Coordinates of C-alpha atoms and ligand atoms in Angstrom, one line a residue:
X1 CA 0.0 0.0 0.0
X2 CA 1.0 3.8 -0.8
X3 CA 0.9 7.3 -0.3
X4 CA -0.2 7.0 3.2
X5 CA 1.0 6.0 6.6
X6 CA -2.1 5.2 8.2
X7 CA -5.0 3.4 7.3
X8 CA -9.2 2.7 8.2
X9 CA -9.9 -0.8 7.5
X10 CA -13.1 -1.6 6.1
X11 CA -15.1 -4.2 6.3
X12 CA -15.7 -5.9 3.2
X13 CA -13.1 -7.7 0.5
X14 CA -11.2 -7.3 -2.4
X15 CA -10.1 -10.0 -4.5
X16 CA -6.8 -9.4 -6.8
X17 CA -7.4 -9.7 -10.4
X18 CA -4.0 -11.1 -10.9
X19 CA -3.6 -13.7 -8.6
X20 CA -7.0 -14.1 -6.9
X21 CA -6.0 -13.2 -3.3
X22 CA -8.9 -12.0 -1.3
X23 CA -7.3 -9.1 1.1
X24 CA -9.4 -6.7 3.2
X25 CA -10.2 -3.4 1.5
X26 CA -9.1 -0.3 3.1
X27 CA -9.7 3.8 2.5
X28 CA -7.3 5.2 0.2
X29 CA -6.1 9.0 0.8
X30 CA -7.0 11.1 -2.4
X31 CA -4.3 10.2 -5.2
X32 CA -3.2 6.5 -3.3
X33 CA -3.0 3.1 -4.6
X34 CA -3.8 0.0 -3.2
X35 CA -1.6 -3.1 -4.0
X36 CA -1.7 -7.0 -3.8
X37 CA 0.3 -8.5 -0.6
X38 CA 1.3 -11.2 -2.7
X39 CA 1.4 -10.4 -6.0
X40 CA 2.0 -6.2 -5.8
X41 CA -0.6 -5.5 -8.8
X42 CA -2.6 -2.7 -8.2
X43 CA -5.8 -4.0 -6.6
X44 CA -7.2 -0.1 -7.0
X45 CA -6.4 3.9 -6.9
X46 CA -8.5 6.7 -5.5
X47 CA -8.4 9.0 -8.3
X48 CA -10.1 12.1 -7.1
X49 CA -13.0 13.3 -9.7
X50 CA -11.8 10.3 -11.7
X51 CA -15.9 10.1 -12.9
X52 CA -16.2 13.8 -13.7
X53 CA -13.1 13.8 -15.8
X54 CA -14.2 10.7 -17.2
X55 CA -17.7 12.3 -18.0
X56 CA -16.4 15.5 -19.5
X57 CA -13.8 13.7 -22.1
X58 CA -17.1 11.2 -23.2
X59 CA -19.1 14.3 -23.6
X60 CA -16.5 15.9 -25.8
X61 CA -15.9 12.4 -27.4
X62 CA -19.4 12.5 -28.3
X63 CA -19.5 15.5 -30.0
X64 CA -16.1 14.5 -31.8
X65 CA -18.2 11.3 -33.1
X66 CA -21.3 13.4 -34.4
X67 CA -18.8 15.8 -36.2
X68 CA -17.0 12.5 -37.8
X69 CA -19.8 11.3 -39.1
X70 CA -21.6 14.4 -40.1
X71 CA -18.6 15.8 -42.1
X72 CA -16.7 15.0 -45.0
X73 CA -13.7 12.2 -44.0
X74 CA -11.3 14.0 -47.3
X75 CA -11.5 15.5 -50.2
X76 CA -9.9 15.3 -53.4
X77 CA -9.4 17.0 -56.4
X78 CA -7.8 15.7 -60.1
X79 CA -7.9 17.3 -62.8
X80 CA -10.4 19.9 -61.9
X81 CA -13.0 17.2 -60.5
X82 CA -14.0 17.4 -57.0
X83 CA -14.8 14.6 -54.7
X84 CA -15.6 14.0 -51.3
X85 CA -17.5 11.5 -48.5
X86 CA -18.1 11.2 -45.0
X87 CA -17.2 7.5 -43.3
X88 CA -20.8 6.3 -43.7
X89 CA -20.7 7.1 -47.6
X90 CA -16.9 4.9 -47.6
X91 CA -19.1 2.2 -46.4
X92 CA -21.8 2.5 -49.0
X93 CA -18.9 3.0 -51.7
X94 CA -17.4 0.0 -50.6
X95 CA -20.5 -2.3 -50.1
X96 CA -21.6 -0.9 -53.8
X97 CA -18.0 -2.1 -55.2
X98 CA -18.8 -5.6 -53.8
X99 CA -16.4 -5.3 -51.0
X100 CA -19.2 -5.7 -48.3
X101 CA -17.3 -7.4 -46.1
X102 CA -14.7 -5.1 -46.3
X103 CA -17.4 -2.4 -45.7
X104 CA -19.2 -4.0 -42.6
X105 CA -15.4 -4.2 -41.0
X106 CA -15.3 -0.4 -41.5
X107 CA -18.7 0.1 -40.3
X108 CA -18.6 -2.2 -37.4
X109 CA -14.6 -1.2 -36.3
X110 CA -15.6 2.7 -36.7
X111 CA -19.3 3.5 -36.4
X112 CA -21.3 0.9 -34.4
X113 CA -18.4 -0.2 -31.2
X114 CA -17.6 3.6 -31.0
X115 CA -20.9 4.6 -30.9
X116 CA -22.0 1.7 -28.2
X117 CA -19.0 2.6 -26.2
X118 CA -19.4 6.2 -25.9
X119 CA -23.4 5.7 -25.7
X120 CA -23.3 3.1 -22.7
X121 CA -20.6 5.4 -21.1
X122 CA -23.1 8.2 -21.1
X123 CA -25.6 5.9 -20.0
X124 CA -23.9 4.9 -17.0
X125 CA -22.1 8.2 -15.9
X126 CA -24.7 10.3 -16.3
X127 CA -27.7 9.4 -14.6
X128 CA -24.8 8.5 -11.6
X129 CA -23.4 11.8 -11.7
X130 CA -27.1 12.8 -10.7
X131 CA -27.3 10.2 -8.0
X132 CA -29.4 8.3 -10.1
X133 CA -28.5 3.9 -10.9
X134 CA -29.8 4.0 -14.6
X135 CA -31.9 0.6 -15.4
X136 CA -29.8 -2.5 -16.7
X137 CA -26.6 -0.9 -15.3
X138 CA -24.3 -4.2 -14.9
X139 CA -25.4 -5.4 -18.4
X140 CA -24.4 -2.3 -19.6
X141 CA -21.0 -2.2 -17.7
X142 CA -20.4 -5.5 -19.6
X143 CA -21.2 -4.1 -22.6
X144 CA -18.9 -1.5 -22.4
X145 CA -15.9 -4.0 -21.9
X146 CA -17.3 -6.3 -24.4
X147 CA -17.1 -3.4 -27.4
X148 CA -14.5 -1.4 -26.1
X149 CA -11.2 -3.5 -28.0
X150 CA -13.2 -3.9 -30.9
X151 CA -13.3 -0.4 -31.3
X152 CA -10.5 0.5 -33.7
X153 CA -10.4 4.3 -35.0
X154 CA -6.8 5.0 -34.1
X155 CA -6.5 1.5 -36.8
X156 CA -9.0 3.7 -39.2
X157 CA -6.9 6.8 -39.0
X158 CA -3.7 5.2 -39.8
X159 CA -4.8 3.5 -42.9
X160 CA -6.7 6.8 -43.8
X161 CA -3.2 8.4 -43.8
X162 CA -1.2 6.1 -45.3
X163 CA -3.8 6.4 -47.9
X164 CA -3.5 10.0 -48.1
X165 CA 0.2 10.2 -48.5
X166 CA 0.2 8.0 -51.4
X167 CA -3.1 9.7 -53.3
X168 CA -1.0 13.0 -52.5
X169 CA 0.9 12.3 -56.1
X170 CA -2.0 12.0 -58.2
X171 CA -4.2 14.3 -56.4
X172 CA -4.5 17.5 -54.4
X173 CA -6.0 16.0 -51.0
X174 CA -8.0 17.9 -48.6
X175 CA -8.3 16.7 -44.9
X176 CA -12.0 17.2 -43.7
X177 CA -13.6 17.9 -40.3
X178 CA -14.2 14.6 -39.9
X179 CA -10.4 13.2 -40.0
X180 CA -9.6 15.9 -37.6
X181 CA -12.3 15.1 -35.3
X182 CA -11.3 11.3 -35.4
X183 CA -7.7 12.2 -34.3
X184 CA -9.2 14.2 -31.4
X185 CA -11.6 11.5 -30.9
X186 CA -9.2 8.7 -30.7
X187 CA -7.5 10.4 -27.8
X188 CA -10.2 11.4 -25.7
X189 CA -11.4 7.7 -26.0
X190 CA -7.9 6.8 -24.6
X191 CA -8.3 10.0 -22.2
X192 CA -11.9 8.5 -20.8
X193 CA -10.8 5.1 -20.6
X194 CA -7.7 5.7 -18.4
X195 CA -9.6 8.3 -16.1
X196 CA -12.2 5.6 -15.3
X197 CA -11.6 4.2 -12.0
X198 CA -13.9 1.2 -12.3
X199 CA -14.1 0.9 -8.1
X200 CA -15.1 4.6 -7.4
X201 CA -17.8 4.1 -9.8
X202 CA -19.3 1.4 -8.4
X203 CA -18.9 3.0 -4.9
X204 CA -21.0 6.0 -6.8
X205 CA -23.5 3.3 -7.9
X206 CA -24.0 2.1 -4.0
X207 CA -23.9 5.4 -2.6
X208 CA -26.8 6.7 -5.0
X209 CA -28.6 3.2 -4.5
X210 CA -28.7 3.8 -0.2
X211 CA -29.8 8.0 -1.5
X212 CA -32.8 6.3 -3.6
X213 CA -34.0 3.5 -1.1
X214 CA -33.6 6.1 1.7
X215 CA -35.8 8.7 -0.7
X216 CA -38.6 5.7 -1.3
X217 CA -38.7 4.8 2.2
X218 CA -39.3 8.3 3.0
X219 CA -42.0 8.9 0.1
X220 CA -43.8 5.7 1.9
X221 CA -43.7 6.7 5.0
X222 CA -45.3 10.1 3.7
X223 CA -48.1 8.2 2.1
X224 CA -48.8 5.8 5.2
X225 CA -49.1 8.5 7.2
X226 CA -51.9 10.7 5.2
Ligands
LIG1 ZN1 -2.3 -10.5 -6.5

């Protein structure tokens, strides 16, 4: 253990993801980390507004992904004919050439996992944030670590420029909002992901649960009584 000489022991367990050693969980001062006795991973951190930073780079994350797929991807121009598509138009290009499997990669790799991923975040840290558990909550916790490594843009945005380097001889290429976006995007994906601190969230998650049964109770108790 770190960052603190003294500790409050709680009362309930912690089981290393490692090695599978269950060890009494105990309060972290603001910015330590808790460590395996046996096997030194990190069991968890206290990360001080780890949810809020991790709500504000999805927000901006989503806005990223609207302007990706609203906006042209590149544009190009040869011998004075002009030509440009957003991603979902690649994917129709590319499904109308007879590469559908090709485009449903694309589309699945770059549209539908990003999408899920930032949507379920949203769903999840939202609602929390207002001291609210949102419906379906471990499901969609799952969900999110189920689409998360299949979402590759960072892949997307490399063959994009490779792409662009060699069209660069034949043609005058124009970057669009939507490549820039993606480069933003891709690192306040990596940005959210890092700042989520998956054990203060699901302390949030109890915390609001105690708020809501305490606030039901209450509202009972109010109609018992008249
Ligand atoms: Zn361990």
């Amino acid at each position: 253990m770190s960052n603190s000489p003294r500790f409050n022991i709680m009362s309930s367990l912690i089981a290393c993801r490692e090695c599978d050693l269950l060890q009494r969980e105990i309060v972290l001062p603001p910015g330590g980390t808790a460590c395996c006795s046996r096997c030194g991973a990190v069991l968890h951190r206290s990360k001080p507004d780890s949810l809020d930073r991790t709500l504000a780079f999805t927000v901006g994350a989503a806005v990223l992904f609207i302007l990706a797929n609203v906006f042209p991807v590149v544009g190009l121009e040869a011998q004075g004919n002009r030509t440009s598509t957003t991603l979902f138009g690649t994917v129709r290009t590319l499904h109308d050439q007879g590469m559908t499997s090709v485009a449903v990669l694309v589309f699945v790799t770059t549209i539908l996992m990003p999408m899920l991923d930032i949507g379920a975040m949203l769903y999840m840290l939202l609602p929390i944030r207002l001291g609210v558990v949102p419906k379906g909550l471990p499901a969609v916790f799952r969900l999110v670590q189920t689409v998360r490594p299949w979402g590759m843009v960072e892949v997307f945005m490399l063959g994009t420029l490779v792409s662009l380097a060699k069209l660069s001889h034949i043609a005058a290429v124009r970057p669009g909002i939507a490549l820039w976006s993606f480069g933003m995007l891709m690192f306040l994906v990596a940005a959210a992901a890092v700042s989520f601190e998956a054990h203060d969230f699901w302390a949030q998650v109890a915390a609001a649960g105690r708020r809501g049964r305490r606030f039901h109770a209450k509202t009972a108790g109010m109609e018992t009584a008249r």
